[in-house]
Amino acid sequence: MEAPIRAREALGFILFSLLFSICRSSSLNHLLISNAERRIDLSSHIVKVYLTLKVENAGSTPTSEVLLSFPPTQADHLATVEALVTKGKRKKTTLVRLDVKATELPDAPNDAKYFTIYLANPLKSGESTTIEVLYLLTHSQEPFPAEIAQSESQLVYYRDSALILSPYHIKQQTTFIKTPSTKVESFTRVEPSNRAGTEIKYGPYEDHPPYSFSPILIHFENNSPFAVVEELVREVEISHWGNLQVTEQYTLVHAGARHKGVFSRVDYQSRPTLNGASSLRYLLARLPPRVHSVYYRDEIGNISSSHLRTDSRKSELEIEPRYPLFGGWKATFVIGYGLPLQDFLFETSDDRRYLNFTFGCPLLETVVDKLTVKVVLPEGSKDPSAVVPFPVEQHLETKYSYLDVVGRTVVVMEKKNLVPAHNSHFQVYYTFKPIFMLAEPLMLASAFFLFFVACVAYLHIDLSIRK
Amino acid sequence: MVCSWGGYTFIINLIPMHVLLCIVTGRFSSRLYIAYAPLVVLGTLLAALVPVVGFNAVMTSEHFASFLVFIIIHVVAFVYYIKGILSPKMFKVAVTLVVSVGLAVCCAVIAVLIALVASSPTKGWSGRSLSLLDPTYASKYIPIIASVSEHQPPTWPSYFMDINVLAFLVPAGIIACFLPLSDASSFVVLYIATSVYFSGVMVRLMLVLAPAACITSGIALSQAFDVFTGSIKFQLTGASSNTEVDAAETSSSTAESQTDAVKTEKPEETAKNRPSRKSKKKEREHGEKPSTEAKAEKKRLLALPLESSVISLLLLVLLGAFYVVHCVWAAAEAYSAPSIVLTSRSHDGLHVFDDFREAYAWLRHNTDVDDKVASWWDYGYQTTAMANRTVIVDNNTWNNTHIATVGTAMSSPERAAWEIFHSLDVKYVLVVFGGLVGYPSDDINKFLWMVRIGGGVFPHIKEPDYLRDGQYRIDSQATPTMLNCLMYKLSYYRFVETDGKGFDRVRQTEIGKKYFKLTHFEEAFTTHHWMVRIYKLKPPKNRIRGKTKKSKSKTSSTTSSPKRSGTKKKNPWQ
């Protein structure tokens, strides 16, 4: 008797799960995009894509999830995805940020990668909403020719699709691509497409089924320097005596077309616009206000070519590498500065302390391939926890500095593929008793005291055997 | 000392000289023996542990003097010992016996030694030491030693710059040392005499002179203070009973006398604390007591008038103060400025020339780790440390042939130079060029030494080929050999395009050959002020192909770029 019941139960379960999966997949099909507009900005080496989607729920059940899909090559270079939705009507519109999470779908065609946007209010059937999506791509412009001489300008390829890759049916879509200059060697034509000035327009295309793809290739001039920090280690050291010491170690590379053959200083100096147009001459770092004791150096000493401008709201450090960086050339350097502690360290209501500091790299227009942020907490602090607005790898280390006994707790956060948009704040919470501040001075004082006591004792005690 | 500097040979020769002097002047004592014998044994053993020295500590002639004196001091000690044991008559017999036998043995040993030493060309002495003994030696035989600016003899102004007031105090100090000539003061005299000679031969041995000059002038000053304060004391004790003196003067002088008293008390205290020294001190006190009494008598005779002694004391103090000011200035201006970062003051502020580090940083980050860099040896250590690249020759000038090879390459025409560098597996050639900003110690100014050193080993490089009527010049009057050598070409490549004339600010002339092309080298990097120029050797395959192309047709040169990329892979058709 029991066995058939069990079988029936199992069958029921399978049926139910099948039904569920159908429901789920059908929920994809419920939605359709009535209008999509995509603007791709190629003016720097970080590709910015603004996507405006008008999503309509054509199904019967309300849904609050909208999927974005990316081809796997793009997904590897994807730095951030942000989604905004406009609220209110007419003039009182406000932008509300929506949650975006990477999701895995089992039946993704051609290994497409998905991101899910969670709407604040579920979309009822028949309703429609407009979502603004911004995503940034790094390392997506491939220099071609891969090697250029000093006098040549840098040409790059950008690969994408004329049609937006989407799991939904798109009724109407247009793509605008903005190039840095009017020099466009070639671009794939997918009718209707045309070029005017620095803009290439693809579309409008009507009624394309889900997962439509139409590869395009644009070959254009991009002379902006491809400043890439291969590795950046930021160390933030908290001293409760009132200072926050930041040390940043950079490995900078020009990731554009590789320099080939001769470097001629006379050409570079006499015709700077024609020669080495894509070379990296200087970098701008935006530092917090009230920065002090800034240094800029490398393994062989101070680099004298830097300027610091400070005002009440921000500090700008303009640094020149020792030599102009051409494609493929590298440079390493260290930037360090001190900050007043009260600007960054706060106390919570439950007597914990937290550091509020920016996460990303302070250099403008720079991609960071690998970033390690180390927050060195003072000796004796406990229960550290970090709150970062995006997923990072975390672990704890111990660092020994001068006169340390138990070592300082270091919260290490690692993240790959960063863009300036990642310069948001993160918090590190910890508990710390102020009495620990006195440990090191007391240690020193007692050591000296003991030394003097020993001296006094030695002078006053007669150790001689013979009287 | 051995670890830090090769100048230790000075000390290991100075000490034996002193010991020998003591023996000759009949000042031999067991103290001397105890001090010297362990020094030689332990010193030689320890010196031999230093890798650079190794067996040189017993093989080279520089160390020979110490061993000779070591033998002599043993003989002398033995003689004194025998003298103590035997009666005077027996001693005389023994002396005649030993001397007759000993002389024969000594002659034989010395003959063998001389034969051994004479068989080596430099008589077992290293070039540097020989050039010290014979100042004309280096310029005759080893240009590499003569080429270094710090091996040149110093000028009189440099003496005054470096030792200033001490130049006048040293003779006084030497005289003061002779007044009672003791073991210690004879050493000081020997020290100053030898160091003055050596510093006269090489500028950098001013380092040896400095402490000796300080010691002797210190002795001179202390003697002078002694005389002046003594005479003040004498005058005051005499005057207090007789006449009245100004209150201010008495106070100052009493203060001085008090300090004197403190000074004299101090050694007594230390003597109490350390019984081992006590005996020595006692001896000295016993020795000095009669002398001080004699001095007191002398003082009465030599006492200076009060006013003049006070004034001269003040003057001496002033002199010392000025000397301190001068030393601080000299240390700050002449010896602290890094030669790698140059600065110039102009009307719009300080201008920094950081070209050396720019070039080294470029080499460090943008060349392969295994690439070798050839440059004149002056930049060897800098390249090794700052650029982290292998160099062909560096500031450790032990391998003269190697440096001569680089010198020959620099003074050869391009093709021959390329072949030399290629055989050395060199990838980059670095030259220092000051013609654009007027940096005088650049490679063109050092070039004659490259020719000389290169010519010393490879005779096909002849110095007269580079000189027009005995003059070194790079303008239109220069010899064709000069205008075609690698150093000229690497320094002035495309220099004329900067100002249209090619005016060299160091030599103050327009350069001789303005427009030329490089066929075997290509410019890899030039720093901001053109002070360092780095060239890359063109790969050989490409060069041969270029040649065959030229003979066939000119059109193929336009399509060279894809072919060049093809040459990177070895034999793509196989």
mmCIF file of N, CA, C and O in Angstrom, chain A residues 303-360:
data_model
loop_
_atom_site.group_PDB
_atom_site.id
_atom_site.type_symbol
_atom_site.label_atom_id
_atom_site.label_comp_id
_atom_site.label_asym_id
_atom_site.label_seq_id
_atom_site.Cartn_x
_atom_site.Cartn_y
_atom_site.Cartn_z
ATOM 1 N N ILE A 303 59.764 61.554 -6.684
ATOM 2 C CA ILE A 303 59.552 61.996 -8.065
ATOM 3 C C ILE A 303 59.137 63.455 -7.976
ATOM 4 O O ILE A 303 58.133 63.794 -7.343
ATOM 5 N N SER A 304 59.941 64.319 -8.586
ATOM 6 C CA SER A 304 59.777 65.748 -8.308
ATOM 7 C C SER A 304 58.655 66.387 -9.107
ATOM 8 O O SER A 304 58.310 67.522 -8.865
ATOM 9 N N SER A 305 58.074 65.658 -10.077
ATOM 10 C CA SER A 305 57.080 66.288 -10.941
ATOM 11 C C SER A 305 55.669 66.019 -10.452
ATOM 12 O O SER A 305 54.984 65.143 -10.950
ATOM 13 N N SER A 306 55.235 66.755 -9.444
ATOM 14 C CA SER A 306 53.853 66.647 -8.995
ATOM 15 C C SER A 306 53.413 67.985 -8.432
ATOM 16 O O SER A 306 54.231 68.777 -7.971
ATOM 17 N N HIS A 307 52.122 68.233 -8.500
ATOM 18 C CA HIS A 307 51.574 69.478 -7.977
ATOM 19 C C HIS A 307 50.359 69.143 -7.123
ATOM 20 O O HIS A 307 49.542 68.315 -7.507
ATOM 21 N N LEU A 308 50.245 69.811 -6.008
ATOM 22 C CA LEU A 308 49.101 69.589 -5.124
ATOM 23 C C LEU A 308 48.313 70.886 -5.020
ATOM 24 O O LEU A 308 48.878 71.945 -4.746
ATOM 25 N N ARG A 309 47.018 70.804 -5.313
ATOM 26 C CA ARG A 309 46.141 71.966 -5.155
ATOM 27 C C ARG A 309 45.097 71.606 -4.118
ATOM 28 O O ARG A 309 44.435 70.578 -4.235
ATOM 29 N N THR A 310 44.963 72.416 -3.103
ATOM 30 C CA THR A 310 43.987 72.095 -2.065
ATOM 31 C C THR A 310 43.010 73.244 -1.925
ATOM 32 O O THR A 310 43.368 74.409 -2.040
ATOM 33 N N ASP A 311 41.760 72.901 -1.690
ATOM 34 C CA ASP A 311 40.786 73.890 -1.241
ATOM 35 C C ASP A 311 39.901 73.220 -0.209
ATOM 36 O O ASP A 311 40.175 72.100 0.223
ATOM 37 N N SER A 312 38.840 73.904 0.207
ATOM 38 C CA SER A 312 38.089 73.405 1.360
ATOM 39 C C SER A 312 37.306 72.142 1.031
ATOM 40 O O SER A 312 36.942 71.393 1.912
ATOM 41 N N ARG A 313 37.005 71.898 -0.260
ATOM 42 C CA ARG A 313 36.161 70.755 -0.570
ATOM 43 C C ARG A 313 36.914 69.546 -1.089
ATOM 44 O O ARG A 313 36.487 68.415 -0.927
ATOM 45 N N LYS A 314 38.010 69.798 -1.788
ATOM 46 C CA LYS A 314 38.758 68.656 -2.303
ATOM 47 C C LYS A 314 40.226 69.034 -2.476
ATOM 48 O O LYS A 314 40.587 70.214 -2.441
ATOM 49 N N SER A 315 41.043 68.023 -2.643
ATOM 50 C CA SER A 315 42.449 68.255 -2.956
ATOM 51 C C SER A 315 42.733 67.532 -4.255
ATOM 52 O O SER A 315 42.268 66.417 -4.463
ATOM 53 N N GLU A 316 43.483 68.189 -5.108
ATOM 54 C CA GLU A 316 43.824 67.549 -6.369
ATOM 55 C C GLU A 316 45.331 67.410 -6.460
ATOM 56 O O GLU A 316 46.071 68.374 -6.266
ATOM 57 N N LEU A 317 45.759 66.214 -6.717
ATOM 58 C CA LEU A 317 47.184 65.951 -6.863
ATOM 59 C C LEU A 317 47.438 65.604 -8.320
ATOM 60 O O LEU A 317 46.931 64.603 -8.816
ATOM 61 N N GLU A 318 48.205 66.453 -8.976
ATOM 62 C CA GLU A 318 48.542 66.177 -10.375
ATOM 63 C C GLU A 318 49.924 65.556 -10.389
ATOM 64 O O GLU A 318 50.888 66.150 -9.920
ATOM 65 N N ILE A 319 49.996 64.333 -10.886
ATOM 66 C CA ILE A 319 51.292 63.655 -10.879
ATOM 67 C C ILE A 319 51.700 63.320 -12.290
ATOM 68 O O ILE A 319 50.891 62.972 -13.135
ATOM 69 N N GLU A 320 52.979 63.479 -12.527
ATOM 70 C CA GLU A 320 53.551 63.067 -13.804
ATOM 71 C C GLU A 320 54.432 61.872 -13.515
ATOM 72 O O GLU A 320 55.258 61.929 -12.611
ATOM 73 N N PRO A 321 54.302 60.794 -14.272
ATOM 74 C CA PRO A 321 55.278 59.714 -14.116
ATOM 75 C C PRO A 321 56.653 60.224 -14.534
ATOM 76 O O PRO A 321 56.772 61.288 -15.156
ATOM 77 N N ARG A 322 57.692 59.499 -14.200
ATOM 78 C CA ARG A 322 59.048 59.951 -14.529
ATOM 79 C C ARG A 322 59.225 60.161 -16.023
ATOM 80 O O ARG A 322 59.982 60.996 -16.453
ATOM 81 N N TYR A 323 58.533 59.352 -16.814
ATOM 82 C CA TYR A 323 58.645 59.461 -18.266
ATOM 83 C C TYR A 323 57.240 59.338 -18.825
ATOM 84 O O TYR A 323 56.372 58.715 -18.199
ATOM 85 N N PRO A 324 56.973 59.916 -19.987
ATOM 86 C CA PRO A 324 55.646 59.732 -20.578
ATOM 87 C C PRO A 324 55.437 58.256 -20.896
ATOM 88 O O PRO A 324 56.334 57.588 -21.394
ATOM 89 N N LEU A 325 54.242 57.768 -20.606
ATOM 90 C CA LEU A 325 53.975 56.345 -20.825
ATOM 91 C C LEU A 325 53.401 56.148 -22.213
ATOM 92 O O LEU A 325 52.358 56.705 -22.542
ATOM 93 N N PHE A 326 54.092 55.369 -23.010
ATOM 94 C CA PHE A 326 53.547 54.961 -24.300
ATOM 95 C C PHE A 326 52.920 53.582 -24.125
ATOM 96 O O PHE A 326 53.045 52.967 -23.069
ATOM 97 N N GLY A 327 52.243 53.122 -25.185
ATOM 98 C CA GLY A 327 51.540 51.851 -25.097
ATOM 99 C C GLY A 327 52.454 50.728 -24.636
ATOM 100 O O GLY A 327 53.528 50.543 -25.180
ATOM 101 N N GLY A 328 52.041 50.011 -23.615
ATOM 102 C CA GLY A 328 52.828 48.892 -23.113
ATOM 103 C C GLY A 328 53.879 49.278 -22.097
ATOM 104 O O GLY A 328 54.456 48.400 -21.472
ATOM 105 N N TRP A 329 54.143 50.577 -21.916
ATOM 106 C CA TRP A 329 55.151 50.979 -20.931
ATOM 107 C C TRP A 329 54.531 50.946 -19.543
ATOM 108 O O TRP A 329 53.351 51.204 -19.355
ATOM 109 N N LYS A 330 55.395 50.669 -18.603
ATOM 110 C CA LYS A 330 54.918 50.526 -17.230
ATOM 111 C C LYS A 330 55.598 51.514 -16.312
ATOM 112 O O LYS A 330 56.677 52.014 -16.622
ATOM 113 N N ALA A 331 55.004 51.750 -15.189
ATOM 114 C CA ALA A 331 55.640 52.561 -14.149
ATOM 115 C C ALA A 331 55.060 52.130 -12.821
ATOM 116 O O ALA A 331 53.897 51.728 -12.742
ATOM 117 N N THR A 332 55.868 52.163 -11.794
ATOM 118 C CA THR A 332 55.345 51.897 -10.455
ATOM 119 C C THR A 332 55.629 53.105 -9.590
ATOM 120 O O THR A 332 56.640 53.767 -9.764
ATOM 121 N N PHE A 333 54.730 53.404 -8.701
ATOM 122 C CA PHE A 333 54.959 54.517 -7.791
ATOM 123 C C PHE A 333 54.090 54.360 -6.552
ATOM 124 O O PHE A 333 53.204 53.508 -6.494
ATOM 125 N N VAL A 334 54.376 55.178 -5.579
ATOM 126 C CA VAL A 334 53.662 55.140 -4.307
ATOM 127 C C VAL A 334 53.168 56.549 -4.015
ATOM 128 O O VAL A 334 53.915 57.513 -4.161
ATOM 129 N N ILE A 335 51.911 56.654 -3.651
ATOM 130 C CA ILE A 335 51.385 57.927 -3.171
ATOM 131 C C ILE A 335 50.992 57.717 -1.712
ATOM 132 O O ILE A 335 50.367 56.707 -1.383
ATOM 133 N N GLY A 336 51.370 58.641 -0.885
ATOM 134 C CA GLY A 336 50.988 58.524 0.514
ATOM 135 C C GLY A 336 50.535 59.871 1.036
ATOM 136 O O GLY A 336 50.993 60.907 0.563
ATOM 137 N N TYR A 337 49.592 59.853 1.969
ATOM 138 C CA TYR A 337 49.148 61.111 2.555
ATOM 139 C C TYR A 337 48.519 60.850 3.910
ATOM 140 O O TYR A 337 48.098 59.734 4.225
ATOM 141 N N GLY A 338 48.469 61.903 4.693
ATOM 142 C CA GLY A 338 47.840 61.820 5.997
ATOM 143 C C GLY A 338 46.553 62.620 5.989
ATOM 144 O O GLY A 338 46.410 63.599 5.257
ATOM 145 N N LEU A 339 45.590 62.169 6.808
ATOM 146 C CA LEU A 339 44.300 62.854 6.877
ATOM 147 C C LEU A 339 43.925 63.019 8.342
ATOM 148 O O LEU A 339 44.280 62.184 9.166
ATOM 149 N N PRO A 340 43.190 64.085 8.666
ATOM 150 C CA PRO A 340 42.728 64.218 10.063
ATOM 151 C C PRO A 340 41.693 63.146 10.363
ATOM 152 O O PRO A 340 40.787 62.900 9.562
ATOM 153 N N LEU A 341 41.845 62.529 11.514
ATOM 154 C CA LEU A 341 41.026 61.352 11.821
ATOM 155 C C LEU A 341 39.554 61.696 11.995
ATOM 156 O O LEU A 341 38.682 60.924 11.616
ATOM 157 N N GLN A 342 39.281 62.886 12.537
ATOM 158 C CA GLN A 342 37.882 63.197 12.869
ATOM 159 C C GLN A 342 36.998 63.299 11.635
ATOM 160 O O GLN A 342 35.783 63.228 11.728
ATOM 161 N N ASP A 343 37.605 63.454 10.432
ATOM 162 C CA ASP A 343 36.792 63.517 9.220
ATOM 163 C C ASP A 343 36.286 62.147 8.804
ATOM 164 O O ASP A 343 35.364 62.038 8.005
ATOM 165 N N PHE A 344 36.914 61.089 9.281
ATOM 166 C CA PHE A 344 36.609 59.761 8.739
ATOM 167 C C PHE A 344 36.198 58.745 9.801
ATOM 168 O O PHE A 344 35.675 57.709 9.460
ATOM 169 N N LEU A 345 36.454 59.032 11.063
ATOM 170 C CA LEU A 345 36.149 58.040 12.091
ATOM 171 C C LEU A 345 34.993 58.541 12.945
ATOM 172 O O LEU A 345 35.030 59.678 13.422
ATOM 173 N N PHE A 346 33.992 57.702 13.099
ATOM 174 C CA PHE A 346 32.802 58.110 13.840
ATOM 175 C C PHE A 346 32.453 57.033 14.851
ATOM 176 O O PHE A 346 32.969 55.921 14.785
ATOM 177 N N GLU A 347 31.537 57.403 15.751
ATOM 178 C CA GLU A 347 31.099 56.440 16.758
ATOM 179 C C GLU A 347 29.633 56.133 16.547
ATOM 180 O O GLU A 347 28.836 57.027 16.245
ATOM 181 N N THR A 348 29.267 54.864 16.685
ATOM 182 C CA THR A 348 27.861 54.496 16.585
ATOM 183 C C THR A 348 27.222 54.652 17.951
ATOM 184 O O THR A 348 27.898 54.900 18.949
ATOM 185 N N SER A 349 25.891 54.476 17.982
ATOM 186 C CA SER A 349 25.184 54.672 19.244
ATOM 187 C C SER A 349 25.549 53.576 20.243
ATOM 188 O O SER A 349 25.557 53.812 21.446
ATOM 189 N N ASP A 350 25.874 52.378 19.746
ATOM 190 C CA ASP A 350 26.190 51.289 20.673
ATOM 191 C C ASP A 350 27.692 51.225 20.960
ATOM 192 O O ASP A 350 28.259 50.148 21.141
ATOM 193 N N ASP A 351 28.331 52.399 20.965
ATOM 194 C CA ASP A 351 29.704 52.518 21.423
ATOM 195 C C ASP A 351 30.713 51.776 20.542
ATOM 196 O O ASP A 351 31.778 51.415 20.982
ATOM 197 N N ARG A 352 30.353 51.548 19.329
ATOM 198 C CA ARG A 352 31.338 51.006 18.405
ATOM 199 C C ARG A 352 31.874 52.159 17.577
ATOM 200 O O ARG A 352 31.276 53.229 17.488
ATOM 201 N N ARG A 353 32.993 51.929 16.948
ATOM 202 C CA ARG A 353 33.553 52.965 16.066
ATOM 203 C C ARG A 353 33.493 52.464 14.642
ATOM 204 O O ARG A 353 33.543 51.260 14.403
ATOM 205 N N TYR A 354 33.404 53.393 13.718
ATOM 206 C CA TYR A 354 33.505 52.959 12.338
ATOM 207 C C TYR A 354 34.257 53.971 11.493
ATOM 208 O O TYR A 354 34.189 55.167 11.703
ATOM 209 N N LEU A 355 35.017 53.418 10.548
ATOM 210 C CA LEU A 355 35.760 54.226 9.582
ATOM 211 C C LEU A 355 34.923 54.328 8.330
ATOM 212 O O LEU A 355 34.371 53.348 7.846
ATOM 213 N N ASN A 356 34.781 55.543 7.819
ATOM 214 C CA ASN A 356 34.011 55.767 6.610
ATOM 215 C C ASN A 356 34.968 56.325 5.569
ATOM 216 O O ASN A 356 35.436 57.449 5.685
ATOM 217 N N PHE A 357 35.285 55.530 4.552
ATOM 218 C CA PHE A 357 36.329 55.936 3.618
ATOM 219 C C PHE A 357 35.962 55.481 2.216
ATOM 220 O O PHE A 357 35.150 54.571 2.044
ATOM 221 N N THR A 358 36.550 56.138 1.221
ATOM 222 C CA THR A 358 36.231 55.744 -0.151
ATOM 223 C C THR A 358 36.979 54.471 -0.515
ATOM 224 O O THR A 358 38.107 54.250 -0.097
ATOM 225 N N PHE A 359 36.333 53.670 -1.342
ATOM 226 C CA PHE A 359 36.888 52.353 -1.634
ATOM 227 C C PHE A 359 37.870 52.382 -2.797
ATOM 228 O O PHE A 359 38.956 51.862 -2.723
ATOM 229 N N GLY A 360 37.477 53.007 -3.893
ATOM 230 C CA GLY A 360 38.218 52.840 -5.151
ATOM 231 C C GLY A 360 39.488 53.650 -5.232
ATOM 232 O O GLY A 360 40.003 54.159 -4.251
#
